[in-house]
Structures are given as structure tokens and as C-alpha cells.
mmCIF file with all atom_site columns, C-alpha atoms in Angstrom:
data_model
loop_
_atom_site.group_PDB
_atom_site.id
_atom_site.type_symbol
_atom_site.label_atom_id
_atom_site.label_alt_id
_atom_site.label_comp_id
_atom_site.label_asym_id
_atom_site.label_entity_id
_atom_site.label_seq_id
_atom_site.pdbx_PDB_ins_code
_atom_site.Cartn_x
_atom_site.Cartn_y
_atom_site.Cartn_z
_atom_site.occupancy
_atom_site.B_iso_or_equiv
_atom_site.pdbx_formal_charge
_atom_site.auth_seq_id
_atom_site.auth_comp_id
_atom_site.auth_asym_id
_atom_site.auth_atom_id
_atom_site.pdbx_PDB_model_num
ATOM 1   C CA . MET T 1 1   ? 0.000   0.000   0.000   1.00 38.00 ? 1   MET T CA 1
ATOM 2   C CA . VAL T 1 2   ? 1.297   3.435   -0.836  1.00 36.00 ? 2   VAL T CA 1
ATOM 3   C CA . THR T 1 3   ? 1.395   5.668   2.214   1.00 37.00 ? 3   THR T CA 1
ATOM 4   C CA . VAL T 1 4   ? 2.217   9.310   2.682   1.00 37.00 ? 4   VAL T CA 1
ATOM 5   C CA . THR T 1 5   ? 4.501   9.862   5.636   1.00 35.00 ? 5   THR T CA 1
ATOM 6   C CA . SER T 1 6   ? 4.916   13.617  5.495   1.00 36.00 ? 6   SER T CA 1
ATOM 7   C CA . ARG T 1 7   ? 2.716   16.350  4.179   1.00 39.00 ? 7   ARG T CA 1
ATOM 8   C CA . ARG T 1 8   ? 5.217   19.113  3.948   1.00 39.00 ? 8   ARG T CA 1
ATOM 9   C CA . GLY T 1 9   ? 8.981   19.479  3.826   1.00 37.00 ? 9   GLY T CA 1
ATOM 10  C CA . THR T 1 10  ? 10.670  21.861  6.241   1.00 31.00 ? 10  THR T CA 1
ATOM 11  C CA . ARG T 1 11  ? 13.085  24.603  5.285   1.00 34.00 ? 11  ARG T CA 1
ATOM 12  C CA . GLY T 1 12  ? 15.540  26.286  7.547   1.00 35.00 ? 12  GLY T CA 1
ATOM 13  C CA . LEU T 1 13  ? 17.154  29.703  7.131   1.00 31.00 ? 13  LEU T CA 1
ATOM 14  C CA . LEU T 1 14  ? 20.811  30.150  8.153   1.00 31.00 ? 14  LEU T CA 1
ATOM 15  C CA . CYS T 1 15  ? 22.476  33.530  8.588   1.00 36.00 ? 15  CYS T CA 1
ATOM 16  C CA . ALA T 1 16  ? 26.259  33.457  9.039   1.00 37.00 ? 16  ALA T CA 1
ATOM 17  C CA . ALA T 1 17  ? 27.488  35.856  11.702  1.00 35.00 ? 17  ALA T CA 1
ATOM 18  C CA . VAL T 1 18  ? 30.677  36.609  9.880   1.00 35.00 ? 18  VAL T CA 1
ATOM 19  C CA . ALA T 1 19  ? 29.890  40.131  8.709   1.00 38.00 ? 19  ALA T CA 1
ATOM 20  C CA . GLY T 1 20  ? 32.051  42.924  10.034  1.00 39.00 ? 20  GLY T CA 1
ATOM 21  C CA . SER T 1 21  ? 28.993  45.086  10.625  1.00 38.00 ? 21  SER T CA 1
ATOM 22  C CA . LEU T 1 22  ? 25.984  44.306  12.859  1.00 35.00 ? 22  LEU T CA 1
ATOM 23  C CA . ALA T 1 23  ? 23.709  46.232  10.494  1.00 38.00 ? 23  ALA T CA 1
ATOM 24  C CA . LEU T 1 24  ? 24.794  44.077  7.555   1.00 36.00 ? 24  LEU T CA 1
ATOM 25  C CA . THR T 1 25  ? 24.213  40.894  9.558   1.00 38.00 ? 25  THR T CA 1
ATOM 26  C CA . VAL T 1 26  ? 20.709  41.966  10.568  1.00 39.00 ? 26  VAL T CA 1
ATOM 27  C CA . ALA T 1 27  ? 19.879  42.944  6.999   1.00 40.00 ? 27  ALA T CA 1
ATOM 28  C CA . GLY T 1 28  ? 21.052  39.573  5.731   1.00 41.00 ? 28  GLY T CA 1
ATOM 29  C CA . CYS T 1 29  ? 18.896  37.687  8.220   1.00 39.00 ? 29  CYS T CA 1
ATOM 30  C CA . SER T 1 30  ? 15.744  39.701  7.551   1.00 39.00 ? 30  SER T CA 1
ATOM 31  C CA . ARG T 1 31  ? 16.159  39.398  3.808   1.00 40.00 ? 31  ARG T CA 1
ATOM 32  C CA . GLY T 1 32  ? 16.723  35.638  3.676   1.00 42.00 ? 32  GLY T CA 1
ATOM 33  C CA . ASP T 1 33  ? 19.357  33.895  1.593   1.00 47.00 ? 33  ASP T CA 1
ATOM 34  C CA . ASP T 1 34  ? 17.596  34.693  -1.665  1.00 47.00 ? 34  ASP T CA 1
ATOM 35  C CA . GLY T 1 35  ? 16.746  38.314  -0.902  1.00 48.00 ? 35  GLY T CA 1
ATOM 36  C CA . SER T 1 36  ? 13.019  37.525  -0.901  1.00 47.00 ? 36  SER T CA 1
ATOM 37  C CA . GLY T 1 37  ? 12.253  38.988  2.494   1.00 53.00 ? 37  GLY T CA 1
ATOM 38  C CA . GLY T 1 38  ? 12.386  35.576  4.198   1.00 55.00 ? 38  GLY T CA 1
ATOM 39  C CA . LYS T 1 39  ? 9.366   34.264  2.316   1.00 55.00 ? 39  LYS T CA 1
ATOM 40  C CA . GLU T 1 40  ? 9.164   30.639  1.281   1.00 62.00 ? 40  GLU T CA 1
ATOM 41  C CA . PRO T 1 41  ? 9.456   30.174  -2.495  1.00 65.00 ? 41  PRO T CA 1
ATOM 42  C CA . ASP T 1 42  ? 6.233   29.204  -4.241  1.00 68.00 ? 42  ASP T CA 1
ATOM 43  C CA . THR T 1 43  ? 6.524   25.512  -5.079  1.00 81.00 ? 43  THR T CA 1
ATOM 44  C CA . SER T 1 44  ? 2.821   24.930  -5.779  1.00 86.00 ? 44  SER T CA 1
ATOM 45  C CA . VAL T 1 45  ? 1.731   23.198  -8.986  1.00 91.00 ? 45  VAL T CA 1
ATOM 46  C CA . ALA T 1 46  ? -1.323  23.130  -11.216 1.00 93.00 ? 46  ALA T CA 1
ATOM 47  C CA . ALA T 1 47  ? -3.811  20.291  -10.734 1.00 93.00 ? 47  ALA T CA 1
ATOM 48  C CA . GLU T 1 48  ? -2.816  18.584  -13.982 1.00 93.00 ? 48  GLU T CA 1
ATOM 49  C CA . ARG T 1 49  ? 0.663   17.918  -12.569 1.00 93.00 ? 49  ARG T CA 1
ATOM 50  C CA . LEU T 1 50  ? -0.597  16.089  -9.478  1.00 94.00 ? 50  LEU T CA 1
ATOM 51  C CA . CYS T 1 51  ? -0.278  12.369  -8.791  1.00 94.00 ? 51  CYS T CA 1
ATOM 52  C CA . GLY T 1 52  ? 2.130   11.582  -11.597 1.00 91.00 ? 52  GLY T CA 1
ATOM 53  C CA . GLY T 1 53  ? 0.809   14.006  -14.179 1.00 86.00 ? 53  GLY T CA 1
ATOM 54  C CA . LYS T 1 54  ? -1.586  11.648  -15.986 1.00 85.00 ? 54  LYS T CA 1
ATOM 55  C CA . ALA T 1 55  ? -4.410  11.343  -13.489 1.00 94.00 ? 55  ALA T CA 1
ATOM 56  C CA . VAL T 1 56  ? -6.059  14.773  -13.471 1.00 96.00 ? 56  VAL T CA 1
ATOM 57  C CA . SER T 1 57  ? -7.837  15.911  -16.618 1.00 96.00 ? 57  SER T CA 1
ATOM 58  C CA . THR T 1 58  ? -8.583  19.569  -17.323 1.00 95.00 ? 58  THR T CA 1
ATOM 59  C CA . GLU T 1 59  ? -12.174 19.022  -16.145 1.00 97.00 ? 59  GLU T CA 1
ATOM 60  C CA . ALA T 1 60  ? -10.957 17.245  -13.018 1.00 97.00 ? 60  ALA T CA 1
ATOM 61  C CA . GLY T 1 61  ? -8.573  20.120  -12.300 1.00 96.00 ? 61  GLY T CA 1
ATOM 62  C CA . GLU T 1 62  ? -11.462 22.572  -12.445 1.00 97.00 ? 62  GLU T CA 1
ATOM 63  C CA . SER T 1 63  ? -13.441 20.232  -10.186 1.00 97.00 ? 63  SER T CA 1
ATOM 64  C CA . LEU T 1 64  ? -10.632 20.161  -7.640  1.00 95.00 ? 64  LEU T CA 1
ATOM 65  C CA . GLN T 1 65  ? -10.878 23.935  -7.479  1.00 94.00 ? 65  GLN T CA 1
ATOM 66  C CA . VAL T 1 66  ? -14.620 23.608  -6.744  1.00 94.00 ? 66  VAL T CA 1
ATOM 67  C CA . ILE T 1 67  ? -13.944 21.082  -3.981  1.00 94.00 ? 67  ILE T CA 1
ATOM 68  C CA . MET T 1 68  ? -10.836 22.566  -2.394  1.00 91.00 ? 68  MET T CA 1
ATOM 69  C CA . GLY T 1 69  ? -11.133 26.271  -3.174  1.00 89.00 ? 69  GLY T CA 1
ATOM 70  C CA . SER T 1 70  ? -7.724  26.479  -4.804  1.00 89.00 ? 70  SER T CA 1
ATOM 71  C CA . ALA T 1 71  ? -6.261  26.158  -8.298  1.00 90.00 ? 71  ALA T CA 1
ATOM 72  C CA . ARG T 1 72  ? -2.748  25.474  -6.975  1.00 91.00 ? 72  ARG T CA 1
ATOM 73  C CA . PHE T 1 73  ? -1.602  22.500  -4.922  1.00 92.00 ? 73  PHE T CA 1
ATOM 74  C CA . GLU T 1 74  ? 1.381   21.080  -3.125  1.00 92.00 ? 74  GLU T CA 1
ATOM 75  C CA . PRO T 1 75  ? 3.498   18.837  -5.389  1.00 91.00 ? 75  PRO T CA 1
ATOM 76  C CA . SER T 1 76  ? 2.714   15.134  -5.054  1.00 90.00 ? 76  SER T CA 1
ATOM 77  C CA . ASP T 1 77  ? 5.268   12.690  -3.750  1.00 84.00 ? 77  ASP T CA 1
ATOM 78  C CA . GLU T 1 78  ? 7.004   10.777  -6.538  1.00 82.00 ? 78  GLU T CA 1
ATOM 79  C CA . LYS T 1 79  ? 5.631   7.506   -5.164  1.00 85.00 ? 79  LYS T CA 1
ATOM 80  C CA . THR T 1 80  ? 1.996   8.625   -5.026  1.00 90.00 ? 80  THR T CA 1
ATOM 81  C CA . THR T 1 81  ? 1.078   8.135   -8.670  1.00 93.00 ? 81  THR T CA 1
ATOM 82  C CA . VAL T 1 82  ? -1.389  6.078   -10.679 1.00 94.00 ? 82  VAL T CA 1
ATOM 83  C CA . ALA T 1 83  ? 1.514   4.065   -12.091 1.00 93.00 ? 83  ALA T CA 1
ATOM 84  C CA . ALA T 1 84  ? 2.788   3.211   -8.598  1.00 93.00 ? 84  ALA T CA 1
ATOM 85  C CA . ALA T 1 85  ? -0.724  2.287   -7.437  1.00 92.00 ? 85  ALA T CA 1
ATOM 86  C CA . ALA T 1 86  ? -1.172  0.047   -10.499 1.00 91.00 ? 86  ALA T CA 1
ATOM 87  C CA . ARG T 1 87  ? 2.033   -1.806  -9.630  1.00 89.00 ? 87  ARG T CA 1
ATOM 88  C CA . GLU T 1 88  ? 0.859   -2.206  -6.040  1.00 87.00 ? 88  GLU T CA 1
ATOM 89  C CA . LEU T 1 89  ? -2.511  -3.448  -7.242  1.00 83.00 ? 89  LEU T CA 1
ATOM 90  C CA . GLY T 1 90  ? -0.758  -5.938  -9.527  1.00 76.00 ? 90  GLY T CA 1
ATOM 91  C CA . ARG T 1 91  ? 1.122   -7.414  -6.571  1.00 75.00 ? 91  ARG T CA 1
ATOM 92  C CA . THR T 1 92  ? -2.146  -8.256  -4.797  1.00 68.00 ? 92  THR T CA 1
ATOM 93  C CA . ASP T 1 93  ? -2.484  -11.972 -4.119  1.00 55.00 ? 93  ASP T CA 1
ATOM 94  C CA . ASN T 1 94  ? -4.424  -13.527 -6.998  1.00 54.00 ? 94  ASN T CA 1
ATOM 95  C CA . SER T 1 95  ? -5.784  -16.252 -4.737  1.00 48.00 ? 95  SER T CA 1
ATOM 96  C CA . SER T 1 96  ? -7.756  -13.792 -2.629  1.00 54.00 ? 96  SER T CA 1
ATOM 97  C CA . VAL T 1 97  ? -8.227  -11.124 -5.293  1.00 62.00 ? 97  VAL T CA 1
ATOM 98  C CA . ARG T 1 98  ? -8.814  -8.478  -2.688  1.00 75.00 ? 98  ARG T CA 1
ATOM 99  C CA . GLY T 1 99  ? -6.813  -5.421  -1.859  1.00 85.00 ? 99  GLY T CA 1
ATOM 100 C CA . ILE T 1 100 ? -6.973  -1.761  -0.966  1.00 90.00 ? 100 ILE T CA 1
ATOM 101 C CA . GLY T 1 101 ? -4.517  1.100   -1.166  1.00 92.00 ? 101 GLY T CA 1
ATOM 102 C CA . ASP T 1 102 ? -3.976  4.791   -1.751  1.00 94.00 ? 102 ASP T CA 1
ATOM 103 C CA . ILE T 1 103 ? -3.291  6.349   -5.123  1.00 95.00 ? 103 ILE T CA 1
ATOM 104 C CA . CYS T 1 104 ? -2.654  9.901   -4.045  1.00 95.00 ? 104 CYS T CA 1
ATOM 105 C CA . TRP T 1 105 ? -3.312  12.535  -1.393  1.00 94.00 ? 105 TRP T CA 1
ATOM 106 C CA . ILE T 1 106 ? -3.990  16.055  -2.625  1.00 95.00 ? 106 ILE T CA 1
ATOM 107 C CA . TYR T 1 107 ? -3.212  19.127  -0.525  1.00 92.00 ? 107 TYR T CA 1
ATOM 108 C CA . PRO T 1 108 ? -4.023  22.780  -1.258  1.00 88.00 ? 108 PRO T CA 1
ATOM 109 C CA . PRO T 1 109 ? -1.899  25.668  0.086   1.00 79.00 ? 109 PRO T CA 1
ATOM 110 C CA . THR T 1 110 ? -1.933  26.124  3.850   1.00 76.00 ? 110 THR T CA 1
ATOM 111 C CA . ASP T 1 111 ? -4.360  29.054  3.769   1.00 70.00 ? 111 ASP T CA 1
ATOM 112 C CA . ALA T 1 112 ? -7.081  27.130  1.884   1.00 68.00 ? 112 ALA T CA 1
ATOM 113 C CA . PRO T 1 113 ? -10.206 26.164  3.881   1.00 69.00 ? 113 PRO T CA 1
ATOM 114 C CA . PHE T 1 114 ? -10.111 22.562  2.607   1.00 79.00 ? 114 PHE T CA 1
ATOM 115 C CA . LYS T 1 115 ? -7.219  20.549  4.009   1.00 85.00 ? 115 LYS T CA 1
ATOM 116 C CA . GLU T 1 116 ? -6.759  17.243  2.129   1.00 92.00 ? 116 GLU T CA 1
ATOM 117 C CA . LEU T 1 117 ? -8.319  14.887  -0.375  1.00 94.00 ? 117 LEU T CA 1
ATOM 118 C CA . ARG T 1 118 ? -7.708  11.149  -0.528  1.00 95.00 ? 118 ARG T CA 1
ATOM 119 C CA . VAL T 1 119 ? -7.888  9.071   -3.713  1.00 97.00 ? 119 VAL T CA 1
ATOM 120 C CA . SER T 1 120 ? -7.840  5.313   -3.085  1.00 96.00 ? 120 SER T CA 1
ATOM 121 C CA . TRP T 1 121 ? -8.394  1.985   -4.876  1.00 95.00 ? 121 TRP T CA 1
ATOM 122 C CA . HIS T 1 122 ? -10.219 -1.145  -3.785  1.00 93.00 ? 122 HIS T CA 1
ATOM 123 C CA . LEU T 1 123 ? -9.854  -4.446  -5.634  1.00 91.00 ? 123 LEU T CA 1
ATOM 124 C CA . THR T 1 124 ? -12.266 -7.405  -5.564  1.00 86.00 ? 124 THR T CA 1
ATOM 125 C CA . GLY T 1 125 ? -12.818 -10.504 -7.670  1.00 79.00 ? 125 GLY T CA 1
ATOM 126 C CA . SER T 1 126 ? -16.571 -10.127 -7.893  1.00 79.00 ? 126 SER T CA 1
ATOM 127 C CA . ALA T 1 127 ? -18.869 -7.548  -9.435  1.00 76.00 ? 127 ALA T CA 1
ATOM 128 C CA . PRO T 1 128 ? -20.259 -4.938  -7.032  1.00 81.00 ? 128 PRO T CA 1
ATOM 129 C CA . GLU T 1 129 ? -23.649 -5.552  -5.494  1.00 79.00 ? 129 GLU T CA 1
ATOM 130 C CA . ASP T 1 130 ? -26.436 -3.284  -6.629  1.00 74.00 ? 130 ASP T CA 1
ATOM 131 C CA . ILE T 1 131 ? -26.930 -0.391  -4.266  1.00 75.00 ? 131 ILE T CA 1
ATOM 132 C CA . SER T 1 132 ? -29.952 1.798   -3.888  1.00 66.00 ? 132 SER T CA 1
ATOM 133 C CA . ALA T 1 133 ? -29.479 5.518   -4.292  1.00 61.00 ? 133 ALA T CA 1
ATOM 134 C CA . GLY T 1 134 ? -29.533 6.266   -0.533  1.00 79.00 ? 134 GLY T CA 1
ATOM 135 C CA . ARG T 1 135 ? -26.614 8.539   0.187   1.00 84.00 ? 135 ARG T CA 1
ATOM 136 C CA . PHE T 1 136 ? -25.360 8.440   -3.396  1.00 93.00 ? 136 PHE T CA 1
ATOM 137 C CA . THR T 1 137 ? -26.698 9.726   -6.668  1.00 94.00 ? 137 THR T CA 1
ATOM 138 C CA . LEU T 1 138 ? -26.009 6.827   -9.055  1.00 95.00 ? 138 LEU T CA 1
ATOM 139 C CA . LEU T 1 139 ? -24.291 7.637   -12.339 1.00 96.00 ? 139 LEU T CA 1
ATOM 140 C CA . PRO T 1 140 ? -23.898 5.572   -15.544 1.00 96.00 ? 140 PRO T CA 1
ATOM 141 C CA . MET T 1 141 ? -20.129 5.086   -15.461 1.00 97.00 ? 141 MET T CA 1
ATOM 142 C CA . GLY T 1 142 ? -18.282 1.768   -15.528 1.00 95.00 ? 142 GLY T CA 1
ATOM 143 C CA . GLU T 1 143 ? -19.987 -1.063  -13.664 1.00 94.00 ? 143 GLU T CA 1
ATOM 144 C CA . GLN T 1 144 ? -21.242 1.207   -10.925 1.00 95.00 ? 144 GLN T CA 1
ATOM 145 C CA . ALA T 1 145 ? -20.719 4.792   -9.853  1.00 96.00 ? 145 ALA T CA 1
ATOM 146 C CA . GLY T 1 146 ? -22.146 7.102   -7.248  1.00 96.00 ? 146 GLY T CA 1
ATOM 147 C CA . THR T 1 147 ? -21.561 10.592  -5.970  1.00 96.00 ? 147 THR T CA 1
ATOM 148 C CA . ALA T 1 148 ? -22.454 12.755  -2.979  1.00 95.00 ? 148 ALA T CA 1
ATOM 149 C CA . PRO T 1 149 ? -21.440 16.277  -1.880  1.00 96.00 ? 149 PRO T CA 1
ATOM 150 C CA . ASP T 1 150 ? -18.407 14.845  -0.045  1.00 94.00 ? 150 ASP T CA 1
ATOM 151 C CA . VAL T 1 151 ? -17.448 11.579  -1.790  1.00 95.00 ? 151 VAL T CA 1
ATOM 152 C CA . ALA T 1 152 ? -17.657 9.755   -5.103  1.00 97.00 ? 152 ALA T CA 1
ATOM 153 C CA . PHE T 1 153 ? -16.692 6.327   -6.408  1.00 97.00 ? 153 PHE T CA 1
ATOM 154 C CA . VAL T 1 154 ? -16.416 4.558   -9.759  1.00 97.00 ? 154 VAL T CA 1
ATOM 155 C CA . THR T 1 155 ? -16.171 0.780   -10.171 1.00 96.00 ? 155 THR T CA 1
ATOM 156 C CA . PHE T 1 156 ? -14.955 -0.777  -13.417 1.00 95.00 ? 156 PHE T CA 1
ATOM 157 C CA . ALA T 1 157 ? -13.981 -4.253  -14.594 1.00 93.00 ? 157 ALA T CA 1
ATOM 158 C CA . CYS T 1 158 ? -10.528 -5.079  -15.873 1.00 89.00 ? 158 CYS T CA 1
ATOM 159 C CA . HIS T 1 159 ? -9.520  -8.261  -17.691 1.00 74.00 ? 159 HIS T CA 1
ATOM 160 C CA . ASP T 1 160 ? -7.088  -8.954  -20.477 1.00 53.00 ? 160 ASP T CA 1
ATOM 161 C CA . GLY T 1 161 ? -4.546  -11.371 -19.038 1.00 53.00 ? 161 GLY T CA 1
ATOM 162 C CA . HIS T 1 162 ? -2.080  -8.521  -18.505 1.00 51.00 ? 162 HIS T CA 1
ATOM 163 C CA . GLU T 1 163 ? 0.623   -9.217  -15.917 1.00 53.00 ? 163 GLU T CA 1
ATOM 164 C CA . LEU T 1 164 ? -0.738  -6.417  -13.717 1.00 51.00 ? 164 LEU T CA 1
ATOM 165 C CA . THR T 1 165 ? -4.336  -7.582  -13.790 1.00 47.00 ? 165 THR T CA 1
ATOM 166 C CA . GLY T 1 166 ? -3.806  -11.333 -14.046 1.00 51.00 ? 166 GLY T CA 1
ATOM 167 C CA . PRO T 1 167 ? -5.934  -13.902 -15.858 1.00 57.00 ? 167 PRO T CA 1
ATOM 168 C CA . MET T 1 168 ? -9.007  -13.231 -13.738 1.00 65.00 ? 168 MET T CA 1
ATOM 169 C CA . ARG T 1 169 ? -11.657 -10.602 -14.223 1.00 74.00 ? 169 ARG T CA 1
ATOM 170 C CA . ARG T 1 170 ? -11.025 -8.051  -11.510 1.00 85.00 ? 170 ARG T CA 1
ATOM 171 C CA . HIS T 1 171 ? -13.234 -5.232  -10.297 1.00 91.00 ? 171 HIS T CA 1
ATOM 172 C CA . ILE T 1 172 ? -11.598 -1.999  -9.216  1.00 94.00 ? 172 ILE T CA 1
ATOM 173 C CA . THR T 1 173 ? -13.245 0.835   -7.304  1.00 96.00 ? 173 THR T CA 1
ATOM 174 C CA . ILE T 1 174 ? -11.684 4.283   -7.200  1.00 97.00 ? 174 ILE T CA 1
ATOM 175 C CA . THR T 1 175 ? -12.910 6.504   -4.357  1.00 97.00 ? 175 THR T CA 1
ATOM 176 C CA . VAL T 1 176 ? -12.359 10.233  -3.821  1.00 97.00 ? 176 VAL T CA 1
ATOM 177 C CA . GLU T 1 177 ? -13.109 11.609  -0.361  1.00 95.00 ? 177 GLU T CA 1
ATOM 178 C CA . PRO T 1 178 ? -11.798 14.127  2.187   1.00 93.00 ? 178 PRO T CA 1
ATOM 179 C CA . GLY T 1 179 ? -9.091  12.989  4.533   1.00 87.00 ? 179 GLY T CA 1
ATOM 180 C CA . GLY T 1 180 ? -9.229  13.450  8.276   1.00 78.00 ? 180 GLY T CA 1
ATOM 181 C CA . LYS T 1 181 ? -12.437 14.003  10.198  1.00 76.00 ? 181 LYS T CA 1
ATOM 182 C CA . PRO T 1 182 ? -15.357 14.399  7.760   1.00 70.00 ? 182 PRO T CA 1
ATOM 183 C CA . VAL T 1 183 ? -17.300 17.650  7.832   1.00 77.00 ? 183 VAL T CA 1
ATOM 184 C CA . GLU T 1 184 ? -20.840 17.871  6.483   1.00 79.00 ? 184 GLU T CA 1
ATOM 185 C CA . PRO T 1 185 ? -20.816 20.072  3.356   1.00 85.00 ? 185 PRO T CA 1
ATOM 186 C CA . GLU T 1 186 ? -22.947 23.195  3.543   1.00 84.00 ? 186 GLU T CA 1
ATOM 187 C CA . GLY T 1 187 ? -24.678 25.144  0.805   1.00 85.00 ? 187 GLY T CA 1
ATOM 188 C CA . ASP T 1 188 ? -27.873 25.437  -1.177  1.00 90.00 ? 188 ASP T CA 1
ATOM 189 C CA . ALA T 1 189 ? -29.075 22.798  -3.624  1.00 92.00 ? 189 ALA T CA 1
ATOM 190 C CA . GLU T 1 190 ? -27.109 24.298  -6.512  1.00 95.00 ? 190 GLU T CA 1
ATOM 191 C CA . GLU T 1 191 ? -23.851 24.400  -4.533  1.00 95.00 ? 191 GLU T CA 1
ATOM 192 C CA . LEU T 1 192 ? -24.280 20.832  -3.301  1.00 95.00 ? 192 LEU T CA 1
ATOM 193 C CA . GLN T 1 193 ? -24.985 19.643  -6.848  1.00 96.00 ? 193 GLN T CA 1
ATOM 194 C CA . ALA T 1 194 ? -21.807 21.369  -8.015  1.00 97.00 ? 194 ALA T CA 1
ATOM 195 C CA . LEU T 1 195 ? -19.878 19.433  -5.367  1.00 96.00 ? 195 LEU T CA 1
ATOM 196 C CA . LYS T 1 196 ? -21.488 16.161  -6.474  1.00 97.00 ? 196 LYS T CA 1
ATOM 197 C CA . ASP T 1 197 ? -20.472 16.791  -10.077 1.00 98.00 ? 197 ASP T CA 1
ATOM 198 C CA . ALA T 1 198 ? -16.973 17.810  -9.009  1.00 98.00 ? 198 ALA T CA 1
ATOM 199 C CA . TYR T 1 199 ? -16.348 14.683  -6.939  1.00 98.00 ? 199 TYR T CA 1
ATOM 200 C CA . ALA T 1 200 ? -17.715 12.461  -9.713  1.00 98.00 ? 200 ALA T CA 1
ATOM 201 C CA . THR T 1 201 ? -15.503 14.166  -12.296 1.00 98.00 ? 201 THR T CA 1
ATOM 202 C CA . VAL T 1 202 ? -12.357 13.635  -10.220 1.00 98.00 ? 202 VAL T CA 1
ATOM 203 C CA . ALA T 1 203 ? -13.280 9.992   -9.524  1.00 98.00 ? 203 ALA T CA 1
ATOM 204 C CA . HIS T 1 204 ? -13.855 9.383   -13.238 1.00 98.00 ? 204 HIS T CA 1
ATOM 205 C CA . SER T 1 205 ? -10.533 10.988  -14.163 1.00 98.00 ? 205 SER T CA 1
ATOM 206 C CA . PHE T 1 206 ? -8.547  8.783   -11.784 1.00 98.00 ? 206 PHE T CA 1
ATOM 207 C CA . SER T 1 207 ? -10.542 5.689   -12.792 1.00 98.00 ? 207 SER T CA 1
ATOM 208 C CA . LEU T 1 208 ? -9.857  6.237   -16.475 1.00 97.00 ? 208 LEU T CA 1
ATOM 209 C CA . ALA T 1 209 ? -6.174  6.849   -15.779 1.00 97.00 ? 209 ALA T CA 1
ATOM 210 C CA . MET T 1 210 ? -5.978  3.616   -13.762 1.00 95.00 ? 210 MET T CA 1
ATOM 211 C CA . ALA T 1 211 ? -7.811  1.602   -16.433 1.00 95.00 ? 211 ALA T CA 1
ATOM 212 C CA . LYS T 1 212 ? -5.379  2.874   -19.068 1.00 94.00 ? 212 LYS T CA 1
ATOM 213 C CA . GLU T 1 213 ? -2.365  2.187   -16.859 1.00 93.00 ? 213 GLU T CA 1
ATOM 214 C CA . LEU T 1 214 ? -3.530  -1.391  -16.291 1.00 91.00 ? 214 LEU T CA 1
ATOM 215 C CA . GLY T 1 215 ? -4.321  -1.902  -19.965 1.00 89.00 ? 215 GLY T CA 1
ATOM 216 C CA . CYS T 1 216 ? -7.925  -2.854  -19.245 1.00 90.00 ? 216 CYS T CA 1
ATOM 217 C CA . GLU T 1 217 ? -9.934  -3.847  -22.282 1.00 89.00 ? 217 GLU T CA 1
ATOM 218 C CA . ASP T 1 218 ? -11.995 -0.920  -23.602 1.00 92.00 ? 218 ASP T CA 1
ATOM 219 C CA . ASN T 1 219 ? -10.622 1.168   -20.702 1.00 94.00 ? 219 ASN T CA 1
ATOM 220 C CA . GLY T 1 220 ? -12.859 -0.729  -18.309 1.00 93.00 ? 220 GLY T CA 1
ATOM 221 C CA . GLY T 1 221 ? -15.932 0.509   -20.152 1.00 94.00 ? 221 GLY T CA 1
ATOM 222 C CA . LEU T 1 222 ? -15.191 4.112   -19.164 1.00 97.00 ? 222 LEU T CA 1
ATOM 223 C CA . LYS T 1 223 ? -15.799 6.895   -21.653 1.00 96.00 ? 223 LYS T CA 1
ATOM 224 C CA . ALA T 1 224 ? -13.438 9.786   -22.258 1.00 96.00 ? 224 ALA T CA 1
ATOM 225 C CA . LYS T 1 225 ? -15.716 12.184  -20.359 1.00 97.00 ? 225 LYS T CA 1
ATOM 226 C CA . PRO T 1 226 ? -17.663 11.619  -17.132 1.00 97.00 ? 226 PRO T CA 1
ATOM 227 C CA . SER T 1 227 ? -21.409 10.920  -17.325 1.00 96.00 ? 227 SER T CA 1
ATOM 228 C CA . LEU T 1 228 ? -22.949 13.209  -14.730 1.00 97.00 ? 228 LEU T CA 1
ATOM 229 C CA . ASP T 1 229 ? -26.646 12.700  -15.512 1.00 95.00 ? 229 ASP T CA 1
ATOM 230 C CA . PRO T 1 230 ? -28.158 10.313  -12.932 1.00 92.00 ? 230 PRO T CA 1
ATOM 231 C CA . ALA T 1 231 ? -28.612 6.706   -13.992 1.00 76.00 ? 231 ALA T CA 1
#
């Protein structure tokens, strides 16, 4: 399973007290090594560069802005990519054909109201059971898909005898949800619907990227664009 051990790197500032003048030393410390006034350099990236650079479509990037309130994000760890998750999924024991793991964690800048988003995979050897709408609005994507104002999932089938997917027909669910303690989304009906569409769009984007990475036949039955009209 791919895990994220640290959200942010730390950066220290060092001022050498070698100057012959106290005023020069103080000026050097207040300015920072790069003369930027001691500010951290902006290392944020656009959504399309997250999680390996192949997972977030343009539409999904816009949806992340709806969900997280930011168009810029912290760079993803090199190990938290769709390709790495596909390799992990491929190592799952074929006798049990069950597994679960993370694909990527997405973080906005520190001043954003939304803190973190988790994208995970779940592997089974059997098709998903039919679920009633309940919490989810069901969508016609893959074998099964559902969305809510704070979570979405897409399940698709993958089988082609590829070394990563094995000779069995496997069923993969990609889920997008907030990390940490869940908070009930607030807003009017239009705002909540926008969140539903946003979560579904991100889940579809990661699902399609995973299906392509695994070489699933017909991309697991997923279309190039998400289907957001209820099933």
C-alpha cells in the first residue's frame, strides 16, 4: 500500500554571523538567503501535474478547485502516482483477489479552507452488489458509480490477461473523499450539486487513468468524459 509519511517538507534559514557590521548581519537575516524577504518560495503546482501528471484531466482540475477552493496544490510525492498504485494493485495476491490502497493525497496551500483529499483503490474478484441511491446519486459510469457532496466512487472491470491484472476478471473501485475528520458540506441545492459533479468528475478521471495504466480492455468501459446525468 502506498502511504504518505509527510505532508510538507521543512526549510531552515541560516544567517552566518561573519559580517564585520551588525547592520549588515541583521539585513542579511531579515532578507533571507535569496533576498526575498524571508518568504518561502512558491513551489505549488497546477492540478494537472498532481499524482504523476496523468491522473487529473482539465475538467478534473477545475473540479478540484470547486472542492478545495484552490487552483494550486502542493506537489505530489514521486511515489503517489497512478503508475505506482497500479504496480501495487498488480502485486495483490491472486488467490484472494482483494486489496486496498492509496493512489494519491492532494493538498491545497496552507491558507485554503479545505485541508486534504484522498484518492484510493479497492480491488475485488466479484462484481459490485447493486446499491440503492440512498446517500449516493447513481451515475452511468463503468460497472457502478455514485456521488455525494463529499465523496464519489467509480467501479470498473478489468480483464485482459495482462501481468498487472492477471488472468481473472477483476473489479476496481476508485474513491475520492476528504481525509481526516469528515465535515458535512454546507450550501444550497445548486452548490451541493456542483460538489457532487466535481467529486464524480475527479473519480472518473482517476478511474480512467488507472484503467489505461492497467491496460484494461476498452478502458474498463469508461468513456473519455464523465457521465454526470443520474442513472
